[in-house]
Coordinates of C-alpha atoms in Angstrom, one line a residue:
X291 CA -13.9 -23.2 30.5
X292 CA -10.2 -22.3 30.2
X293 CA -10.5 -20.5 26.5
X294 CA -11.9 -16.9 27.5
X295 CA -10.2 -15.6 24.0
X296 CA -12.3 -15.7 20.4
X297 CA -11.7 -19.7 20.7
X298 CA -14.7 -19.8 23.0
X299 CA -17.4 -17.8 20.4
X300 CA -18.0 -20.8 18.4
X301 CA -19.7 -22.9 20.8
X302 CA -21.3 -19.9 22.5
X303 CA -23.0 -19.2 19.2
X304 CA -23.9 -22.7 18.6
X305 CA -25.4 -22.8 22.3
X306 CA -27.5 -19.2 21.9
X307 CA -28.9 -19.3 18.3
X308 CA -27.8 -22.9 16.6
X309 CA -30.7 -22.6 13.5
X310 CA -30.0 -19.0 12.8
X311 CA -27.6 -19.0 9.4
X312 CA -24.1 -17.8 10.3
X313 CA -22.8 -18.0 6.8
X314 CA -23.9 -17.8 3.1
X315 CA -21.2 -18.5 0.6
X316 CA -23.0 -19.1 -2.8
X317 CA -25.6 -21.6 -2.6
X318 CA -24.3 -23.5 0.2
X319 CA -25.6 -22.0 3.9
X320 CA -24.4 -23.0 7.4
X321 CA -25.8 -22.5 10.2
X322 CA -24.2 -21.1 13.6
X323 CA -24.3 -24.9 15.2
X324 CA -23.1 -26.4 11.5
X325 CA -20.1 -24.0 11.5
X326 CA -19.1 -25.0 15.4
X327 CA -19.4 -28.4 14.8
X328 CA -16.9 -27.6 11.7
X329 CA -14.8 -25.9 14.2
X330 CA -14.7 -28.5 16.0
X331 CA -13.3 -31.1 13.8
X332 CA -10.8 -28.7 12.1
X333 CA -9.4 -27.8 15.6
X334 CA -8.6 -32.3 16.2
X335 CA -7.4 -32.1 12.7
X336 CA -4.7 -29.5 13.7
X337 CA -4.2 -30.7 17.0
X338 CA -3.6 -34.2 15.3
X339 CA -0.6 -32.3 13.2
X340 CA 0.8 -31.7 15.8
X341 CA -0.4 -27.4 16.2
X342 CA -0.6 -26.5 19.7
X343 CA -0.8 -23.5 21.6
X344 CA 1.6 -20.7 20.3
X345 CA 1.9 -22.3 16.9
X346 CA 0.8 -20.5 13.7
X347 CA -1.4 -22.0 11.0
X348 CA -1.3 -20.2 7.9
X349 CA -4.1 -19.9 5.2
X350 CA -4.1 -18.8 1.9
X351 CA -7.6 -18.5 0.5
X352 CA -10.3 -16.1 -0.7
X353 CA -13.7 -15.2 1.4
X354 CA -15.3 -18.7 2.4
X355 CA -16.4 -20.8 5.4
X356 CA -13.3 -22.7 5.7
X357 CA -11.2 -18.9 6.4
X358 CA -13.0 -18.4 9.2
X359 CA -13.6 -22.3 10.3
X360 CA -9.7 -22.5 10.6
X361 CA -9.3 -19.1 12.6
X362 CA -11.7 -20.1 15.1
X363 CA -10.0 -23.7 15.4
X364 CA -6.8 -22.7 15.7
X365 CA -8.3 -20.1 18.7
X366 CA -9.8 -23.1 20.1
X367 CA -6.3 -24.6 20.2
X368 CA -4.7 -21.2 21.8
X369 CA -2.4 -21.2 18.2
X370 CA -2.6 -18.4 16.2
X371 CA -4.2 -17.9 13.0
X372 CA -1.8 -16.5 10.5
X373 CA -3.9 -15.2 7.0
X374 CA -2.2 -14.6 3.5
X375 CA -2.5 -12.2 1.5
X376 CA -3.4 -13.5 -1.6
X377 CA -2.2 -11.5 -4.0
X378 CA 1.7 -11.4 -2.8
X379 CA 4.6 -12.5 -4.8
X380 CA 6.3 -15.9 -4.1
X381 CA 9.0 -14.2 -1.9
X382 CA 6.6 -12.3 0.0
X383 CA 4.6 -15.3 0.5
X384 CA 7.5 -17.2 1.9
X385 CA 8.5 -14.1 4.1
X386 CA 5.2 -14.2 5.5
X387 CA 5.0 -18.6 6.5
X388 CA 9.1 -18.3 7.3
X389 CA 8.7 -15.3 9.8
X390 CA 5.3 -16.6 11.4
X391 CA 7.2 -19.9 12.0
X392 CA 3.9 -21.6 10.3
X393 CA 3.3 -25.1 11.1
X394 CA 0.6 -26.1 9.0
X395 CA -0.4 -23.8 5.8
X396 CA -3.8 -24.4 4.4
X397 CA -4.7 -23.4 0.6
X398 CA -7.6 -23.3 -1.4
X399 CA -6.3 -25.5 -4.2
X400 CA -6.8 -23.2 -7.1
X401 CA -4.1 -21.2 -5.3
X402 CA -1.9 -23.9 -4.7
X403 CA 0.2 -23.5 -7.8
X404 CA 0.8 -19.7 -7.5
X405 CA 1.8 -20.2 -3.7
X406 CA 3.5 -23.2 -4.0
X407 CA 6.9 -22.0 -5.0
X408 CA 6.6 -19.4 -1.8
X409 CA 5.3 -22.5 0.4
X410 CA 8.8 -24.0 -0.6
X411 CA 11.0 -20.8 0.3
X412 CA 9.8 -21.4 3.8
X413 CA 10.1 -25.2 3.8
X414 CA 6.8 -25.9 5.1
X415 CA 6.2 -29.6 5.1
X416 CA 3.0 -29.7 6.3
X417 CA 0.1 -28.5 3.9
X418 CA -3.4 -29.3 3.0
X419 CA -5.9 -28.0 0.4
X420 CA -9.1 -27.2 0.8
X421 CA -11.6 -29.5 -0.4
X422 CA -11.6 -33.4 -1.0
X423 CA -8.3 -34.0 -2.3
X424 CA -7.5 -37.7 -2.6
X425 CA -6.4 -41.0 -0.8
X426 CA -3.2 -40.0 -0.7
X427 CA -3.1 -36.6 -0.5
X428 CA -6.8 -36.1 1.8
X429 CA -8.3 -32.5 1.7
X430 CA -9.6 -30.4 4.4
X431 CA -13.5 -32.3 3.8
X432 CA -11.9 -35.2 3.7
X433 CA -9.9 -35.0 7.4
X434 CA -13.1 -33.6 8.7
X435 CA -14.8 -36.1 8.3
X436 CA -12.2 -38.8 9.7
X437 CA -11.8 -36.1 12.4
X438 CA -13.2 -37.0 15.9
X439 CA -15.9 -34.0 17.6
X440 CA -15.8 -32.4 20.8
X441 CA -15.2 -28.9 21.9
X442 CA -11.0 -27.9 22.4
X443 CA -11.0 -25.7 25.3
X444 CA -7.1 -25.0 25.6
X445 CA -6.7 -22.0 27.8
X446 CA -6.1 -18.2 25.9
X447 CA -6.8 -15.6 27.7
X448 CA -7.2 -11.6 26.4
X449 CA -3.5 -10.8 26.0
X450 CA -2.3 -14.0 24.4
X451 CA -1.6 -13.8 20.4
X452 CA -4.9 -14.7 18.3
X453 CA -3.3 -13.5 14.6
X454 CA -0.6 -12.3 12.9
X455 CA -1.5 -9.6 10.4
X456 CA 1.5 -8.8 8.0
X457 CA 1.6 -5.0 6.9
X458 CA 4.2 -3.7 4.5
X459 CA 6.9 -2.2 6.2
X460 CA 8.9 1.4 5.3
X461 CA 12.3 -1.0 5.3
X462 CA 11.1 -3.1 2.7
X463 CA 9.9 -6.4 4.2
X464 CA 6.5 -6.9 5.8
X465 CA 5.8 -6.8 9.4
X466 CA 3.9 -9.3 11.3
X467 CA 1.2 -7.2 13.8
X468 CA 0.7 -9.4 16.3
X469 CA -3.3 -8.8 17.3
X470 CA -4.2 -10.8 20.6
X471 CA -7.9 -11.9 21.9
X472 CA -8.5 -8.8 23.8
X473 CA -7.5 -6.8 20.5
X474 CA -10.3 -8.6 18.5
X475 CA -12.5 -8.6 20.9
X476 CA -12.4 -5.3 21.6
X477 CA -12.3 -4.1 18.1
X478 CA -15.8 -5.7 17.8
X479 CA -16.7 -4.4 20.3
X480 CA -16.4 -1.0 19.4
X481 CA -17.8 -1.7 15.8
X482 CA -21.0 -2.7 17.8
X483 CA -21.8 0.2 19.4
X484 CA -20.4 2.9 16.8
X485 CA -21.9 1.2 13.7
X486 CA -24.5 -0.1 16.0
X487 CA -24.5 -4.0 14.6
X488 CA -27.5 -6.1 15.2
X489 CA -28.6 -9.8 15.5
X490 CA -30.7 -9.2 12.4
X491 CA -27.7 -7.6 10.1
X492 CA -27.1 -9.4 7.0
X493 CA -23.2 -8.2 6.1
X494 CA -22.2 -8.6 2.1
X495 CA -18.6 -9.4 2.7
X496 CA -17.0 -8.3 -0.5
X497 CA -13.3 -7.0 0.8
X498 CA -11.2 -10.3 1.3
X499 CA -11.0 -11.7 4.9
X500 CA -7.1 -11.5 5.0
X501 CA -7.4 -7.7 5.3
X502 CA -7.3 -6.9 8.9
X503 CA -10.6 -4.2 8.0
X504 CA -12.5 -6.9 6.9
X505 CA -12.0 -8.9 9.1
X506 CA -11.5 -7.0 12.5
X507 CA -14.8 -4.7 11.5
X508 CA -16.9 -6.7 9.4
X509 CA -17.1 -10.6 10.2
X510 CA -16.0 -10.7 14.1
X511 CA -18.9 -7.8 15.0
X512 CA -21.3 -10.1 13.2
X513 CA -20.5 -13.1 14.1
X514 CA -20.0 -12.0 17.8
X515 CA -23.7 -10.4 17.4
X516 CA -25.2 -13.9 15.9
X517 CA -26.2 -11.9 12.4
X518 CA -25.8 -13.2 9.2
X519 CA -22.2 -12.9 6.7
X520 CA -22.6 -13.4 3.0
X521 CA -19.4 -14.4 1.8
X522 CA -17.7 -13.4 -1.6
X523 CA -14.4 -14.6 -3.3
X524 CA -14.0 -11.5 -5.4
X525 CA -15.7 -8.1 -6.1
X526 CA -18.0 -7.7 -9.3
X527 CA -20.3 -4.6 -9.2
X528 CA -23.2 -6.3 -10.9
X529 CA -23.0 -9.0 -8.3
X530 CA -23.0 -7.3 -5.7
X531 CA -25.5 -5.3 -6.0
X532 CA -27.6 -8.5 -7.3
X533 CA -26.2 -9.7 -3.7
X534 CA -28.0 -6.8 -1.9
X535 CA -31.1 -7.3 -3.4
X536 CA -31.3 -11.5 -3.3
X537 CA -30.1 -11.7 0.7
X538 CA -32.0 -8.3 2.2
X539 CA -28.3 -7.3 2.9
X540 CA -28.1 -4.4 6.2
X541 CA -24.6 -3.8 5.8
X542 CA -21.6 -3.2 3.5
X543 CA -18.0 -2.5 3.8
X544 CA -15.5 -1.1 1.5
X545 CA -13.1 1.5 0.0
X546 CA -14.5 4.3 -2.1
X547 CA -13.4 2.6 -5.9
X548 CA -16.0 -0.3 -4.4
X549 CA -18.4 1.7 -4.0
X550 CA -18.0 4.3 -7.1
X551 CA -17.8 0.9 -9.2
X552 CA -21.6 0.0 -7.9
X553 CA -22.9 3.4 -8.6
X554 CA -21.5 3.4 -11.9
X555 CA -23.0 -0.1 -12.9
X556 CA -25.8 0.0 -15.1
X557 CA -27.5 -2.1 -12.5
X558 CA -27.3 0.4 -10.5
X559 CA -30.7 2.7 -10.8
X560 CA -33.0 -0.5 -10.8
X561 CA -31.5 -2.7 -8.2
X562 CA -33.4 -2.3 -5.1
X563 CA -31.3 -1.5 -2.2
X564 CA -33.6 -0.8 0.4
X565 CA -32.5 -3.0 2.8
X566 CA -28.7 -1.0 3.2
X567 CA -28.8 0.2 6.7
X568 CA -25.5 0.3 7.2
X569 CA -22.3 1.8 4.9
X570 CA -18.7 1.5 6.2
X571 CA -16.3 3.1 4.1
X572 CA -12.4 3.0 5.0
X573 CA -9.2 3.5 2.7
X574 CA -9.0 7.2 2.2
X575 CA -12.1 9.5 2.2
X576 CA -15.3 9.6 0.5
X577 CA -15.4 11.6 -2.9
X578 CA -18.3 13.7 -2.6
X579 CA -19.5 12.5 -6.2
X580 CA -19.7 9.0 -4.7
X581 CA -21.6 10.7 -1.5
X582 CA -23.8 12.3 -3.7
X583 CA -25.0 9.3 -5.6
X584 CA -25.7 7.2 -2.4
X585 CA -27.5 9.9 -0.7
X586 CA -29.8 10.3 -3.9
X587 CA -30.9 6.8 -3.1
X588 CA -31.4 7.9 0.7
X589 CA -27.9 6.0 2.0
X590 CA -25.3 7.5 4.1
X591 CA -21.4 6.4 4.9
X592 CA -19.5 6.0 8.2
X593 CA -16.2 6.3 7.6
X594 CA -13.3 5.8 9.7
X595 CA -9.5 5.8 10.2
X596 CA -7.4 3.0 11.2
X597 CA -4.4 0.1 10.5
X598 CA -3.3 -3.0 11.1
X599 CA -1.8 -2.2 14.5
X600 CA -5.3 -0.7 15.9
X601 CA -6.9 -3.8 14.9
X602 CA -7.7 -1.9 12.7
X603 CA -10.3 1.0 13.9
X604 CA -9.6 3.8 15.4
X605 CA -11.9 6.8 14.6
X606 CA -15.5 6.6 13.2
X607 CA -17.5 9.4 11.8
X608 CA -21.3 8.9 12.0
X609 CA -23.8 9.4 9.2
X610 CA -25.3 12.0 10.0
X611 CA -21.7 13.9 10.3
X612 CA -20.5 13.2 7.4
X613 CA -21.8 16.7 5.9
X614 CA -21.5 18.9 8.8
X615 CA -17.5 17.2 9.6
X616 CA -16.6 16.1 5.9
X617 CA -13.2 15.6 5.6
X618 CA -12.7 14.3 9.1
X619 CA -12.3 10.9 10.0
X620 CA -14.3 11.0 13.2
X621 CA -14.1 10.6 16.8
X622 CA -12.3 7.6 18.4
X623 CA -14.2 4.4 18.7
X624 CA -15.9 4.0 22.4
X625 CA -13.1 1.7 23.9
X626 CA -10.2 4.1 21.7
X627 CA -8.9 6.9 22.2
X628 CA -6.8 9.4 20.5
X629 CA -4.5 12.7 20.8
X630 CA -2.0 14.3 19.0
X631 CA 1.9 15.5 19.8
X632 CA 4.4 17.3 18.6
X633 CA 8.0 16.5 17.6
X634 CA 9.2 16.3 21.3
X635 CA 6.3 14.4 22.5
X636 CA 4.3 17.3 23.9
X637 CA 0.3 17.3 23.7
X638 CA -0.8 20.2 21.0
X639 CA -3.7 22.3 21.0
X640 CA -6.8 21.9 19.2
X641 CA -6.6 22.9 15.7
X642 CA -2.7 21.9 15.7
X643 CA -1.2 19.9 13.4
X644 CA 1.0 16.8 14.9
X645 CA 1.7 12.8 14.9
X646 CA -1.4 10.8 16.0
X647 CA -1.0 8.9 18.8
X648 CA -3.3 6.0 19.6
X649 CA -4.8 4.0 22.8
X650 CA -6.7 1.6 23.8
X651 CA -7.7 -2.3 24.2
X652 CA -7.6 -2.6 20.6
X653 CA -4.2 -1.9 20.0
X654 CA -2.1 -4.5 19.1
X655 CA 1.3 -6.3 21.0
X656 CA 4.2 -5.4 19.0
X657 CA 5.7 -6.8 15.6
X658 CA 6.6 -10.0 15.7
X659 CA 10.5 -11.0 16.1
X660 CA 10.9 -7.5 15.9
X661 CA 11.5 -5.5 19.5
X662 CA 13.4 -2.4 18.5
X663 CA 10.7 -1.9 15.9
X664 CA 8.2 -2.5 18.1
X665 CA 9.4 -0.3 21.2
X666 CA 9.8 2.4 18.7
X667 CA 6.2 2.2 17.7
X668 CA 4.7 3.2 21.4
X669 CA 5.8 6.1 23.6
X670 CA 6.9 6.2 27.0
X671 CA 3.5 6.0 28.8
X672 CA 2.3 3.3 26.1
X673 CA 0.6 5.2 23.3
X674 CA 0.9 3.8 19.6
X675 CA 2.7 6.2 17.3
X676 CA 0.8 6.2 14.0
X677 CA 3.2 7.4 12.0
X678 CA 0.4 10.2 10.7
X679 CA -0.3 13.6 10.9
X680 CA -3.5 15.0 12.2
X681 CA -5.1 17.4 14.2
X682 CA -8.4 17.3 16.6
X683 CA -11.0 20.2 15.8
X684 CA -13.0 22.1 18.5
X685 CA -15.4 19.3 19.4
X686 CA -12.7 16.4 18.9
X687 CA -13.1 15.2 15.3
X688 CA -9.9 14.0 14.3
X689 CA -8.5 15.4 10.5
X690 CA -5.6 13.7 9.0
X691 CA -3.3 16.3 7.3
X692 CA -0.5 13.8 5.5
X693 CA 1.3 10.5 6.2
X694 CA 4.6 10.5 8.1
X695 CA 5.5 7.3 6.5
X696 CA 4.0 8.3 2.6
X697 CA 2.4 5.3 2.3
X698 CA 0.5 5.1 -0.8
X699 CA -3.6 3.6 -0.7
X700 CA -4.2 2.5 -4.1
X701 CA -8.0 0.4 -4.0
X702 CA -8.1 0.1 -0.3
X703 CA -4.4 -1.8 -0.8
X704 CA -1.2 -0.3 1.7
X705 CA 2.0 0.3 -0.5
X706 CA 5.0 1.6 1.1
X707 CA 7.5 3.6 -1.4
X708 CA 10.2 2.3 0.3
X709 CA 9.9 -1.6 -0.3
X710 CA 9.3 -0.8 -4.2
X711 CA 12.1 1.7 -4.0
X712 CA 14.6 -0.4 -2.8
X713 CA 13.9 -2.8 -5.7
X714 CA 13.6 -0.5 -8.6
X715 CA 17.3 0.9 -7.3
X716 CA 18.2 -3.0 -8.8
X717 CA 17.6 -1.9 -12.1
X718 CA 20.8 -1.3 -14.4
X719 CA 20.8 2.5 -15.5
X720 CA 18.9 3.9 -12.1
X721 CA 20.8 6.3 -9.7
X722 CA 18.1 7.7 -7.5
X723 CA 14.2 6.4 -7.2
X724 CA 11.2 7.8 -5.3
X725 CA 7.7 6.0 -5.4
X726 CA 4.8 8.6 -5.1
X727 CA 1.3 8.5 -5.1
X728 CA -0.8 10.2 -7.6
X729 CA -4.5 10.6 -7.6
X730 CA -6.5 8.3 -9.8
X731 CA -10.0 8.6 -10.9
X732 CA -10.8 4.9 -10.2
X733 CA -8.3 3.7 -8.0
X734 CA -7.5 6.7 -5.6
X735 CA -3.8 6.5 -5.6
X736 CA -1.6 4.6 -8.1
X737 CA 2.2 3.9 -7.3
X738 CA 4.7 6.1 -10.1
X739 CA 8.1 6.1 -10.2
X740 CA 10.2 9.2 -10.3
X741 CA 13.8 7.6 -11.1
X742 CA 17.3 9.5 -12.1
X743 CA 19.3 7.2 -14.9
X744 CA 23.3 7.6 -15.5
X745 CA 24.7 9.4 -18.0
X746 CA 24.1 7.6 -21.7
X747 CA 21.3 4.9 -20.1
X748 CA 17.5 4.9 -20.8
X749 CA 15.3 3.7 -18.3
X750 CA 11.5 2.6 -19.4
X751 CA 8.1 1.9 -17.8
X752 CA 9.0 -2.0 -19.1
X753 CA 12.0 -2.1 -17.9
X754 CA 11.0 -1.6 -14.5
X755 CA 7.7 -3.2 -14.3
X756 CA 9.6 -6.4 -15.6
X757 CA 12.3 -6.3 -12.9
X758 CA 9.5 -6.1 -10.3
X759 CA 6.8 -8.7 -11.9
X760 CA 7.3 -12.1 -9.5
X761 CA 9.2 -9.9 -6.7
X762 CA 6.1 -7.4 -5.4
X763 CA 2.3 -8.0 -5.7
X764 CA 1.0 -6.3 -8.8
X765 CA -1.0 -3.5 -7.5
X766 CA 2.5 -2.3 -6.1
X767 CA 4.3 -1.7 -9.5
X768 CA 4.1 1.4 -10.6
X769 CA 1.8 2.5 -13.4
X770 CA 4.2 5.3 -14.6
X771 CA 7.9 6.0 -14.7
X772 CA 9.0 9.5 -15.0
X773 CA 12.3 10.5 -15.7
X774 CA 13.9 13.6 -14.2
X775 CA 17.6 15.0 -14.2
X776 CA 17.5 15.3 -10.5
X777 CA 15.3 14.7 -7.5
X778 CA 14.5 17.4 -5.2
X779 CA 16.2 16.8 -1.6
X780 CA 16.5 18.2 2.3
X781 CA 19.4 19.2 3.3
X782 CA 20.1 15.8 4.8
X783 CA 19.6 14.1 1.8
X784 CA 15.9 12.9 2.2
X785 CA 13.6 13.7 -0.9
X786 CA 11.4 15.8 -0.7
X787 CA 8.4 13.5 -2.0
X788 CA 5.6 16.4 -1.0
X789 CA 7.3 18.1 -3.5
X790 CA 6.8 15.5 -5.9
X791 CA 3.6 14.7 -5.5
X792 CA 2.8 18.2 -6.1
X793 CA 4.4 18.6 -9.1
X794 CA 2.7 15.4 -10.9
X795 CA -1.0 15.5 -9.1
X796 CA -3.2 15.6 -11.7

């Protein structure tokens, strides 16, 4: 076998468990030899357009078999798998497909129309929806089944690229992390033996497979363990928890809103959920309302600390920590480790506050087309450079203490000031714009706007949400604008956003 990257899984599953059910999605179930034999076709149809090793195929779709049917093709191929978000705007859409160099893009056709403008920014002529299609424009099912079988076995190998994961970027235009084998292999790894993930676990996929969390944490440990993935194409509280109860589901990922939306549900109290063994919780940190409600039915979270270019996990903090350490994030993952430095590079004590600094097999490559961005992530001696502030405690539990880069987590979704700054400085009448977080209820964080306006100009909440609608995904545009005669700044020039934020937390 040359393929000793994710590419090889596939047929390894189908040879160890072939009967065992690999995927539910609805009412349809496939089993681990189904899905490779899938695999299997999807990688001749690619390789019969043409994709070969080092090319990107792109997909834009919500949680189903074909997402992770395409990823393990394309790994079969030694190409890399390149997922969309779904929710981007056209342009970002296009940024992602022109900077991954996509050769083929696959959509689920009820997305076609709102991608389809982005899929012609980038001038990719080769695209094929999910599903039947037609004669003259054949589906994915279709070009299966014309599709020849038979194991590709192209040779990858742990440092060669698997997937591009974009993450937003603090200069406006997303960043493509560029995750290899070893990275997601690794990254399983570690979610193994920290979560401790079984061949009998039953995972309710809920958080879409395009976010590197969900995917890195939830469906590779699984599927790499020969358990079960229940597959969903949105998140509804009442179904979910229906979800839990119909499949027996062990396990559950998500960010707190998920989980305070399922406790709040009037389903909640009668739905038995006494098969949850397992609750993963990333995004920011539990509320201890939301704590207190799972406990009550005799559940408790791990939670964790992570991104993109960690694949994404970094820390976990067990179960039965999360009383006796709440607030931390954990200790690094078993193949991961972590320390903190100061301005000039220096480790700091215990107990001292300063940039987290990451390393391990997990960690990802570099941007894509990006060097200077990429050498400036890692230090000297090859340690990733989070960006955040933390410190390590007396027995190594790691505590974040505030965000280098003030990115905003609104629902488990990145936004980065900057990129909705730069826009909302387009707006006629604006002199000076910061993008803050401010604490919701529901949502965790939601973007405002704190703007400056000209002399004899008025600036509104419309005006700015309508210059952004089409540009940024929705749940970047700010949910409030607030007018003020001047922004606070450093001496440099830099605003002092920590200042803002404390002035309009509510």
């Amino acid at each position: 076998m040359h393929n000793h990257g994710i590419g090889a899984w596939a047929a390894t599953r189908r040879l160890k468990s072939p009967d065992k059910v690999a995927i539910v999605a609805g009412d349809v179930k496939v089993t681990y030899r189904q899905f490779a034999d899938q695999v299997d076709r999807i990688s001749s149809v690619l390789r019969h357009r043409g994709l070969g090793r080092g090319e990107a195929v792109a997909y834009i779709g919500e949680n189903c078999p074909e997402f992770l049917e395409v990823m393990f093709a394309a790994a079969q191929l030694g190409a890399v798998f390149v997922p969309v978000n779904t929710r981007l705007a056209p342009p970002e859409v296009a940024h992602v497909l022109a900077d991954s160099g996509a050769h083929v893009v696959i959509v689920d056709p009820a997305l076609r129309d709102r991608a389809q403008p982005g899929i012609e920014q980038a001038r990719i002529g080769d695209v094929i929806e999910t599903g039947e299609g037609d004669a003259q424009h054949p589906g994915l099912d279709l070009l299966i089944r014309a599709a020849s079988g038979g194991q590709a076995d192209e040779q990858a190998g742990p440092d060669d690229a698997a997937a591009i994961i974009y993450t937003s970027g603090t200069t406006g235009k997303a960043k493509g992390a560029v995750l290899t084998h070893g990275n997601l292999t690794w990254v399983a790894l570690n979610c193994i033996i920290d979560y401790d993930v079984v061949s009998t676990d039953i995972a309710l996929m809920i958080s879409p497979l395009f976010h590197v969390a969900s995917l890195g944490m939830g469906a590779l440990p699984v599927f790499l363990k020969g358990g079960t993935l229940v597959l969903e194409k949105g998140f509804d509280p009442g179904r979910a928890l229906a979800l839990i109860a119909q499949h027996r589901v062990t396990m559950l990922s998500g960010v707190p809103t998920t989980y305070q939306l399922m406790a709040d549900h009037p389903d909640w109290a009668d739905t038995d959920l006494s098969s949850l063994r397992k609750l993963t919780c990333g995004g920011s940190a539990v509320p201890t309302r939301i704590l207190n409600a799972y406990e009550a039915r005799g559940m408790s979270f791990s939670q964790g600390y992570g991104m993109t270019e960690t694949s994404p996990g970094a820390t976990s903090l067990s179960p039965e920590k999360t009383r006796e350490k709440q607030g931390s994030v954990g200790l690094p993952h078993f193949f991961t480790e972590v320390r903190i430095a100061d301005e000039s590079g220096a480790m700091v004590p215990r107990g001292t506050v300063g940039e987290i600094e990451i390393s391990g097999p997990n960690v990802f490559a570099g941007y894509l087309n990006l060097p200077d961005a990429t050498a400036a992530a890692f230090t000297a001696d090859g340690w990733f450079r989070s960006g955040d502030l933390g410190y390590l405690d007396a027995d190594g539990y790691l505590f974040i203490a505030d965000r280098l880069k003030d990115m905003i987590i609104s629902g488990g979704e990145n936004i980065y000031p900057a990129e909705v700054e730069n826009l909302i400085s387009d707006v006629a009448g604006v002199t000076g714009v910061a993008v803050i977080g401010v604490p919701d209820e529901r949502w965790g964080e939601v973007p405002w706007a704190v703007v400056t306006t000209a002399p004899g100009t008025e600036v509104s909440l419309d005006d700015v949400r309508g210059h952004l609608e089409g540009r940024i995904a929705r749940y970047k545009i700010p949910k409030n604008l607030v007018v003020v005669d001047e922004l606070p700044r450093t001496a440099s020039g830099k605003v002092r956003k920590a200042e803002l934020r404390t002035r309009f937390a509510r």
